[in-house]
XYZ file of C-alpha atoms in Angstrom:
588
model
C 4.987 46.444 -15.914
C 5.668 43.188 -13.990
C 3.314 40.234 -14.560
C 1.293 38.938 -11.694
C 2.836 36.077 -9.761
C 1.408 32.682 -10.589
C 0.586 33.601 -14.251
C 2.450 32.543 -17.329
C 4.762 35.503 -18.305
C 4.348 34.809 -22.001
C 0.587 35.002 -21.895
C 0.698 38.241 -19.824
C 2.982 40.019 -22.291
C 1.001 38.705 -25.255
C -2.167 40.106 -23.743
C -0.426 43.427 -23.102
C 0.742 43.518 -26.749
C -2.767 42.918 -27.980
C -4.032 45.810 -25.835
C -1.383 48.118 -27.299
C -2.276 47.078 -30.833
C -5.958 47.751 -30.122
C -5.125 51.243 -28.839
C -2.962 51.872 -31.929
C -5.777 50.914 -34.240
C -8.139 53.196 -32.283
C -5.728 56.141 -32.819
C -5.438 55.392 -36.541
C -9.220 55.285 -36.835
C -9.384 58.657 -35.034
C -6.888 60.159 -37.552
C -8.971 58.907 -40.432
C -12.067 60.462 -38.878
C -10.268 63.785 -38.400
C -8.949 63.756 -41.979
C -12.470 63.069 -43.179
C -13.760 66.003 -41.137
C -10.908 68.172 -42.526
C -11.908 67.310 -46.085
C -15.511 68.087 -45.278
C -14.448 71.462 -43.897
C -12.430 72.147 -47.070
C -15.531 71.354 -49.089
C -17.573 73.665 -46.941
C -14.886 76.364 -47.335
C -15.030 75.958 -51.084
C -18.798 76.163 -50.954
C -18.592 79.277 -48.836
C -16.057 80.833 -51.173
C -18.311 80.090 -54.145
C -21.186 81.475 -52.182
C -19.108 84.602 -51.440
C -18.372 85.106 -55.125
C -21.996 84.645 -55.999
C -22.948 87.006 -53.232
C -20.461 89.601 -54.530
C -21.912 89.373 -57.995
C -25.383 89.686 -56.609
C -24.280 92.669 -54.536
C -22.784 94.333 -57.606
C -25.926 93.681 -59.570
C -28.099 94.881 -56.761
C -25.789 97.776 -56.239
C -26.224 98.852 -59.753
C -29.973 98.208 -59.552
C -30.773 99.564 -56.191
C -27.750 101.804 -55.612
C -28.264 103.702 -52.404
C -31.141 101.604 -51.083
C -29.086 98.489 -50.883
C -25.826 100.082 -49.828
C -26.363 99.525 -46.157
C -27.645 95.991 -46.762
C -24.620 95.121 -48.927
C -22.280 96.465 -46.294
C -23.897 94.330 -43.607
C -23.871 91.218 -45.794
C -20.228 91.766 -46.706
C -19.388 92.264 -43.059
C -21.242 89.067 -42.156
C -19.577 87.166 -44.948
C -16.211 88.496 -44.001
C -16.769 87.497 -40.379
C -17.887 84.041 -41.506
C -14.829 83.704 -43.708
C -12.588 84.765 -40.886
C -14.236 82.250 -38.605
C -13.875 79.523 -41.231
C -10.213 80.384 -41.674
C -9.712 80.257 -37.908
C -11.494 76.899 -37.760
C -9.379 75.634 -40.622
C -6.189 76.734 -38.874
C -7.375 75.133 -35.644
C -8.171 71.891 -37.452
C -4.806 71.934 -39.179
C -2.895 72.538 -35.955
C -4.956 69.829 -34.195
C -4.153 67.397 -37.022
C -0.442 68.196 -36.684
C -0.537 67.726 -32.915
C -2.489 64.478 -33.345
C 0.082 63.225 -35.842
C 2.960 64.125 -33.517
C 1.179 62.498 -30.574
C 0.568 59.370 -32.663
C 4.239 59.193 -33.632
C 5.292 59.750 -30.042
C 2.912 57.088 -28.696
C 3.888 54.694 -31.461
C 7.525 54.995 -30.454
C 6.562 54.506 -26.802
C 4.461 51.438 -27.560
C 7.137 49.999 -29.800
C 9.688 50.450 -27.027
C 7.318 48.784 -24.566
C 6.786 45.869 -26.963
C 10.528 45.422 -27.397
C 11.014 45.607 -23.649
C 8.247 43.044 -23.140
C 9.822 40.696 -25.694
C 13.180 41.014 -23.956
C 11.487 40.360 -20.597
C 9.785 37.245 -21.981
C 13.108 35.981 -23.290
C 14.715 36.562 -19.902
C 11.834 34.808 -18.186
C 12.106 31.855 -20.564
C 15.798 31.588 -19.772
C 15.008 31.782 -16.058
C 12.318 29.110 -16.491
C 14.830 26.839 -18.231
C 17.270 27.376 -15.381
C 14.526 26.541 -12.873
C 13.680 23.387 -14.845
C 17.331 22.333 -14.766
C 17.490 22.999 -11.023
C 14.222 21.093 -10.510
C 15.585 18.148 -12.489
C 18.755 18.187 -10.396
C 16.662 18.294 -7.207
C 14.523 15.397 -8.428
C 17.640 13.353 -9.122
C 19.006 14.226 -5.696
C 15.686 13.264 -4.106
C 15.660 9.968 -5.989
C 19.215 9.225 -4.870
C 18.305 10.078 -1.277
C 15.205 7.875 -1.525
C 17.285 4.967 -2.824
C 19.824 5.492 -0.050
C 16.988 5.640 2.472
C 15.530 2.346 1.184
C 18.957 0.688 1.321
C 19.553 1.947 4.853
C 16.050 0.821 5.773
C 16.761 -2.672 4.470
C 20.060 -2.745 6.370
C 18.289 -1.604 9.503
C 15.634 -4.278 9.045
C 18.327 -6.930 8.509
C 20.138 -5.789 11.659
C 16.847 -5.766 13.554
C 16.102 -9.316 12.387
C 19.570 -10.365 13.519
C 18.896 -8.774 16.892
C 15.559 -10.590 17.040
C 17.389 -13.854 16.281
C 19.913 -13.262 19.080
C 17.320 -12.211 21.653
C 14.826 -14.857 20.623
C 12.133 -12.245 20.292
C 8.804 -13.014 18.704
C 8.376 -11.474 15.273
C 5.046 -9.686 14.986
C 3.538 -8.608 11.674
C 0.213 -6.759 11.495
C -2.256 -6.910 8.614
C -5.187 -4.475 8.318
C -7.993 -5.863 6.207
C -10.162 -3.601 4.025
C -13.709 -2.646 4.926
C -16.056 -5.445 3.827
C -19.809 -5.558 3.059
C -20.679 -7.320 6.317
C -19.176 -4.376 8.264
C -22.343 -2.411 7.371
C -24.749 -5.372 7.454
C -28.103 -5.031 9.144
C -27.274 -7.690 11.741
C -26.718 -5.060 14.443
C -29.835 -3.329 15.640
C -28.572 0.242 15.505
C -29.810 3.410 13.848
C -28.577 4.465 10.427
C -26.636 7.424 11.853
C -24.933 5.189 14.400
C -24.363 2.572 11.698
C -22.555 5.143 9.540
C -20.502 6.255 12.532
C -19.644 2.639 13.384
C -18.523 1.970 9.801
C -15.867 4.664 9.999
C -12.312 3.536 9.269
C -10.143 4.178 12.338
C -7.083 1.918 11.852
C -4.487 2.759 9.210
C -1.003 1.701 8.177
C 0.967 4.903 8.784
C 3.993 3.232 7.161
C 5.278 -0.312 6.738
C 6.183 -0.534 10.433
C 3.523 1.587 12.180
C -0.214 1.196 12.855
C -2.158 4.406 13.559
C -5.460 4.081 15.443
C -7.875 6.974 15.968
C -9.466 6.493 19.384
C -12.502 8.652 20.070
C -15.227 8.648 22.699
C -18.386 10.766 22.834
C -17.605 14.053 24.525
C -13.830 13.556 24.333
C -11.218 14.721 21.878
C -9.905 12.183 19.401
C -6.575 10.594 20.369
C -4.204 8.936 17.913
C -2.322 5.884 19.151
C 0.560 4.230 17.311
C 1.864 0.669 17.484
C 5.228 -0.473 16.127
C 5.767 -3.922 14.596
C 8.339 -5.623 12.370
C 6.013 -5.229 9.387
C 2.622 -3.605 8.824
C 0.448 -4.381 5.797
C -2.168 -1.921 4.593
C -5.571 -2.985 3.265
C -4.342 -2.723 -0.333
C -1.348 -5.065 0.022
C -1.709 -8.499 -1.549
C -1.121 -12.070 -0.400
C 2.094 -12.051 -2.449
C 3.449 -9.144 -0.403
C 2.568 -10.834 2.887
C 4.215 -14.112 1.949
C 7.339 -12.369 0.613
C 8.154 -11.370 4.213
C 7.337 -14.840 5.549
C 9.320 -16.858 2.990
C 12.813 -16.222 4.496
C 11.740 -18.089 7.650
C 11.103 -21.253 5.627
C 14.761 -21.488 4.659
C 15.478 -21.952 8.374
C 13.560 -25.243 8.292
C 16.198 -26.897 6.135
C 18.915 -25.182 8.176
C 17.770 -27.044 11.284
C 15.345 -24.630 12.971
C 11.731 -25.147 13.950
C 9.356 -22.459 12.683
C 5.890 -21.453 13.832
C 3.612 -18.982 12.037
C 0.508 -18.009 13.972
C -2.475 -15.839 12.926
C -4.090 -13.927 15.805
C -7.029 -11.518 15.828
C -10.720 -10.999 16.399
C -13.459 -12.826 14.520
C -13.783 -11.643 10.930
C -10.397 -9.903 10.833
C -9.016 -12.021 7.978
C -6.923 -14.672 9.794
C -8.187 -17.641 7.769
C -7.888 -15.655 4.537
C -4.304 -14.759 5.409
C -3.362 -18.321 6.374
C -5.371 -20.302 3.787
C -6.826 -17.946 1.215
C -10.398 -17.446 0.005
C -12.890 -20.198 0.861
C -15.792 -21.406 -1.261
C -19.324 -21.202 0.095
C -20.034 -24.940 -0.432
C -17.019 -26.821 0.927
C -15.377 -24.128 3.040
C -11.924 -25.148 1.823
C -9.321 -23.004 0.161
C -9.276 -22.970 -3.615
C -6.017 -23.609 -5.469
C -7.077 -22.225 -8.851
C -6.227 -18.589 -8.220
C -2.551 -18.604 -7.278
C -2.502 -14.908 -6.383
C -5.101 -15.406 -3.606
C -3.434 -18.359 -1.893
C -2.608 -17.861 1.769
C 0.488 -18.578 3.813
C -0.156 -22.310 4.378
C -0.348 -23.408 0.709
C 2.399 -20.978 -0.330
C 4.674 -22.127 2.496
C 4.194 -25.754 1.444
C 5.060 -24.969 -2.160
C 8.161 -23.078 -1.033
C 9.284 -25.914 1.272
C 8.996 -28.495 -1.502
C 10.825 -26.148 -3.855
C 13.680 -25.863 -1.354
C 13.717 -29.639 -0.875
C 13.899 -30.158 -4.641
C 17.232 -28.303 -4.631
C 18.694 -30.819 -2.159
C 20.043 -34.305 -2.969
C 17.155 -36.719 -3.671
C 16.112 -38.962 -0.783
C 17.738 -36.834 1.895
C 14.453 -35.302 3.107
C 10.887 -36.414 3.477
C 7.817 -34.594 4.726
C 4.960 -35.614 7.029
C 1.851 -33.615 7.777
C -0.648 -33.600 10.627
C -3.792 -31.511 11.046
C -5.399 -30.972 14.454
C -7.932 -28.581 15.875
C -8.347 -27.411 19.445
C -12.111 -27.248 20.025
C -13.585 -26.476 23.443
C -10.167 -27.162 24.996
C -9.985 -30.621 23.411
C -7.564 -31.743 20.713
C -9.003 -33.514 17.656
C -6.978 -35.347 15.023
C -8.533 -34.291 11.685
C -6.608 -36.854 9.614
C -7.551 -39.926 11.657
C -9.459 -42.605 9.714
C -12.025 -45.181 10.740
C -11.962 -48.856 9.779
C -13.428 -48.018 6.376
C -10.717 -45.479 5.647
C -13.013 -42.468 6.085
C -11.486 -39.387 7.700
C -13.131 -38.263 10.921
C -12.009 -36.271 13.938
C -10.640 -38.322 16.822
C -9.973 -36.855 20.247
C -6.321 -36.922 21.240
C -4.402 -35.805 24.281
C -1.217 -33.802 24.630
C 1.539 -34.917 26.978
C 4.961 -33.695 28.023
C 7.863 -35.996 27.233
C 10.876 -36.677 29.453
C 12.807 -34.094 27.487
C 10.172 -31.485 28.374
C 8.688 -31.371 24.874
C 4.982 -31.506 24.061
C 3.723 -34.526 22.130
C 0.387 -35.890 20.938
C 0.417 -39.705 21.143
C -1.232 -41.643 18.287
C -1.401 -38.471 16.188
C -1.946 -39.278 12.513
C 0.965 -38.137 10.369
C 0.666 -38.639 6.634
C 3.705 -38.674 4.358
C 3.459 -36.342 1.378
C 5.753 -36.030 -1.594
C 4.549 -32.758 -3.085
C 2.451 -29.708 -2.360
C -0.657 -31.109 -4.073
C -0.789 -34.085 -1.718
C -0.339 -31.780 1.232
C -3.160 -29.469 0.123
C -5.410 -32.478 -0.469
C -4.916 -33.675 3.115
C -5.380 -30.211 4.578
C -8.604 -29.824 2.608
C -9.882 -33.056 4.133
C -9.077 -31.758 7.580
C -10.706 -28.403 6.918
C -13.981 -30.087 6.022
C -14.127 -31.376 9.603
C -13.242 -28.079 11.241
C -16.023 -26.662 13.400
C -17.675 -23.490 12.149
C -20.688 -21.553 13.339
C -22.352 -18.425 11.902
C -22.409 -15.292 14.049
C -23.559 -11.737 13.531
C -19.953 -10.791 12.854
C -18.972 -13.563 10.448
C -21.134 -16.071 8.554
C -18.364 -18.736 8.572
C -16.726 -18.087 11.913
C -14.125 -20.717 12.869
C -14.925 -22.122 16.315
C -11.615 -23.920 16.807
C -7.879 -23.347 16.606
C -6.368 -25.051 13.565
C -2.784 -26.340 13.803
C -1.189 -27.717 10.625
C 2.210 -29.255 11.329
C 4.650 -30.019 8.534
C 7.530 -32.189 9.756
C 10.692 -32.417 7.678
C 12.869 -35.388 8.488
C 16.496 -35.298 7.424
C 18.401 -38.567 7.368
C 22.087 -38.448 8.313
C 24.706 -40.956 9.349
C 24.998 -41.618 13.063
C 28.794 -41.461 12.867
C 28.850 -38.072 11.202
C 27.907 -35.874 14.137
C 30.905 -33.767 14.971
C 32.953 -35.291 12.138
C 33.136 -34.992 8.380
C 31.735 -37.503 5.948
C 34.215 -39.733 4.203
C 33.562 -38.606 0.669
C 30.844 -37.649 -1.771
C 30.384 -41.217 -3.038
C 29.584 -42.472 0.455
C 27.168 -39.581 0.912
C 25.355 -40.335 -2.340
C 25.206 -44.066 -1.498
C 23.642 -43.307 1.869
C 21.110 -40.995 0.245
C 20.124 -43.740 -2.184
C 19.716 -46.240 0.631
C 17.581 -43.807 2.557
C 15.383 -43.155 -0.451
C 14.761 -46.895 -0.682
C 13.881 -47.353 2.963
C 12.361 -43.964 4.038
C 9.814 -42.770 4.776
C 7.256 -45.560 4.423
C 9.683 -48.477 4.541
C 11.019 -47.387 7.919
C 7.553 -47.934 9.332
C 7.587 -51.565 8.262
C 9.163 -54.287 10.365
C 12.906 -54.417 10.779
C 13.023 -57.745 9.064
C 11.373 -56.309 5.946
C 13.707 -53.342 5.818
C 16.797 -55.423 6.517
C 15.869 -57.938 3.856
C 16.167 -55.174 1.266
C 19.823 -54.615 2.128
C 21.996 -56.249 -0.470
C 25.010 -56.680 1.815
C 25.992 -56.568 5.511
C 27.805 -53.286 4.841
C 24.610 -51.713 3.513
C 22.635 -53.051 6.487
C 25.160 -51.602 8.905
C 25.057 -48.230 7.103
C 21.264 -48.210 7.167
C 21.147 -49.019 10.879
C 23.483 -46.109 11.523
C 21.043 -43.699 9.898
C 19.694 -41.041 12.249
C 16.814 -38.646 11.753
C 16.826 -34.956 12.451
C 13.331 -33.511 12.406
C 12.353 -29.906 12.066
C 8.774 -28.719 12.277
C 6.801 -25.982 10.590
C 3.662 -25.236 12.576
C 1.038 -23.148 10.802
C -1.630 -21.984 13.248
C -4.960 -20.366 12.415
C -6.295 -19.314 15.808
C -9.987 -18.886 16.392
C -10.994 -15.253 16.724
C -11.529 -13.517 20.016
C -15.151 -12.439 20.391
C -17.321 -9.955 22.195
C -20.539 -11.838 22.980
C -22.644 -8.713 22.679
C -21.261 -8.074 19.199
C -21.393 -11.655 17.871
C -24.852 -12.410 19.317
C -24.063 -16.094 20.030
C -26.159 -18.218 22.407
C -26.267 -21.821 23.571
C -23.483 -24.075 22.271
C -21.898 -21.221 20.336
C -21.689 -19.198 23.556
C -19.855 -22.085 25.207
C -17.482 -22.209 22.229
C -16.823 -18.485 22.612
C -15.992 -18.979 26.289
C -13.420 -21.680 25.497
C -11.930 -19.620 22.643
C -11.469 -16.524 24.788
C -10.043 -18.548 27.689
C -7.498 -20.290 25.476
C -6.403 -16.976 23.948
C -6.089 -15.512 27.441
C -3.956 -18.514 28.396
C -1.738 -17.823 25.392
C -1.338 -14.210 26.515
C -0.538 -15.400 30.064
C 2.164 -17.740 28.733
C 3.804 -14.963 26.713
C 3.562 -12.660 29.724
C 5.227 -15.230 31.973
C 8.043 -15.712 29.448
C 8.471 -11.954 29.056
C 8.717 -11.542 32.843
C 11.051 -14.577 33.034
C 8.949 -16.279 35.691
C 10.109 -19.608 37.040
C 6.794 -21.221 36.123
C 5.146 -20.766 32.731
C 1.473 -21.908 32.744
C 1.526 -23.945 29.528
C -0.945 -26.494 30.910
C -3.681 -23.970 31.635
C -4.963 -24.658 28.125
C -4.626 -27.475 25.600
C -3.729 -24.829 23.008
C -0.700 -23.525 24.936
C 0.291 -27.069 25.930
C 0.210 -28.109 22.262
C 2.216 -25.038 21.201
C 4.602 -25.219 24.175
C 7.695 -25.916 22.074
C 6.979 -23.199 19.524
C 6.016 -20.518 22.019
C 8.612 -21.487 24.605
C 11.644 -20.808 22.437
C 12.278 -23.998 20.475
C 11.085 -22.377 17.225
C 11.288 -19.135 15.331
C 7.879 -17.651 16.028
C 6.017 -15.219 13.781
C 2.691 -13.808 14.970
C 0.523 -12.418 12.176
C -1.851 -9.943 13.796
C -5.050 -9.438 11.808
C -7.254 -6.479 12.669
C -10.338 -4.789 11.273
C -10.200 -1.052 10.478
C -13.858 -0.530 11.414
C -14.882 1.704 14.304
C -17.289 -0.864 15.769
C -14.443 -3.381 16.206
C -12.123 -0.838 17.827
C -12.083 -2.562 21.237
C -11.145 -5.942 19.767
C -8.544 -4.328 17.470
C -6.917 -2.524 20.394
C -6.820 -5.808 22.334
C -5.105 -7.547 19.403
C -2.591 -4.704 18.993
C -1.866 -4.836 22.720
C -1.282 -8.585 22.474
C 1.144 -8.047 19.588
C 2.991 -5.312 21.484
C 3.443 -7.597 24.513
C 4.520 -10.479 22.266
C 7.304 -8.329 20.769
C 8.741 -7.805 24.254
C 9.228 -11.534 24.852
C 12.909 -12.549 24.950
C 13.230 -16.321 24.861
C 16.940 -16.577 24.157
C 18.473 -17.687 20.889
C 16.515 -20.442 19.153
C 18.329 -23.766 19.225
C 19.454 -25.273 15.949
C 19.400 -28.986 15.225
C 22.912 -30.374 14.714
C 23.600 -31.305 11.107
C 26.791 -33.047 10.018
C 29.329 -31.072 8.060
C 29.800 -32.461 4.562
C 33.427 -32.419 3.380
C 35.777 -34.541 1.299
C 38.415 -36.640 3.005
C 41.886 -35.525 2.302
């Protein structure tokens, strides 16, 4: 009998064996009962035989006493007794034959059951061997699957590297997308809607299908649900950490010291996690990013730490770093590091102009020199305290301005070394030492002060031949696009929303004009695009970090952000220009 599919063969045959043993015991109990009955019949036969003898004696006595009167009665009694004896003998023979048949049947069934048990044991052994073979095959398949998975990951990394190379050659904009998790304020009572509609609005509709695809479930009342997909260079799910996000950003920072400008820009609707991604969590009191929890730090503090780590690997004195912090508020640029006569930081309005070389510049912009990441974070914290914020129904600490943190790395090289090799390592080290004595703060002093520090005319001549090559890292936390009906803003906040949306539309228009290769790109339609003209226009490696909410009620804004990212990926600006560094080599 074959076991049912899906059950353990061992347990099935064990159960069958137990059933056979139960039936065997039942047969043995039946034999015992029959033997007991047989013994009882023998006892009855003996009793009847004794009774017959007693009856015969009584008949003889009666015969002698009653002679003829009892003759007929004795004959009838003898006949009855004889018939009873005959019947008892027949019953005894029947019982004996039945006992023999039962014994034969028991032996026959015992042999059958024993054969079945042996067959079942052999079947179990065969099944165990088959199970072992299946386990071996499964192990081999798992190893093959693991090897294929590893090969797939390697090919995926190669493909991503080739894609990045293609992006470099085409000058495309890198676009990463981060989906934040559902947060408590997504179901807050700020929106006057029913509970059923609230639950429907709090449905999660945006997912990371894989690390390059966003899946959005679009549904309208009375229409079938439609799934839309968006492809980007990298997609982060709600569970991925700040460490994971920065791991994909870090390779761009190496380009800074290789002579490339870099711009990292966070784009998305209000409350989508842009500031968290760029800065990290903010405290309720000061609204600045905390530096205690390293794992929660955003891109800006991590990027600064990475830049200073890379600089520390270079010869001392060959690089220095300056930082500026500005915000674009209501289409005006404010310098957040400017100080009054008492040395107190306050926001000063600045203007953006276009230089003769066609580059954007902010005259009189405050640029502070920093020597480590802690000094940088201290300055950025000061600037953040001046950044304009306003509570809305969507976000209690909504940023009402675009924040642009610029980190400028100046590299000092000899003016005679462009296109030629340096004389030797000793000359290079001497020039680095001279630069470290005069840059960065000493260069801002008068020429007489700096020249007086030169110990010889040769040193003075070498110092005067120094040239600076500057590369910039722009870290941009854009204000969030807003739907007025959703945010519930009025008055001054409504005016802020209008300027925010117009500046973001101007940014989209600029990218569209570049993508279509128009002769005129409308950078000056907004102070934001004018300020970011160099980064957006192709003079920097540009990474756009899209931040979206997975909630149903923000679906329109999320789709707008995803559409912006899709259009940004299509922009081809040409290969980003690299600053010319001298080639260091020993003289032969």
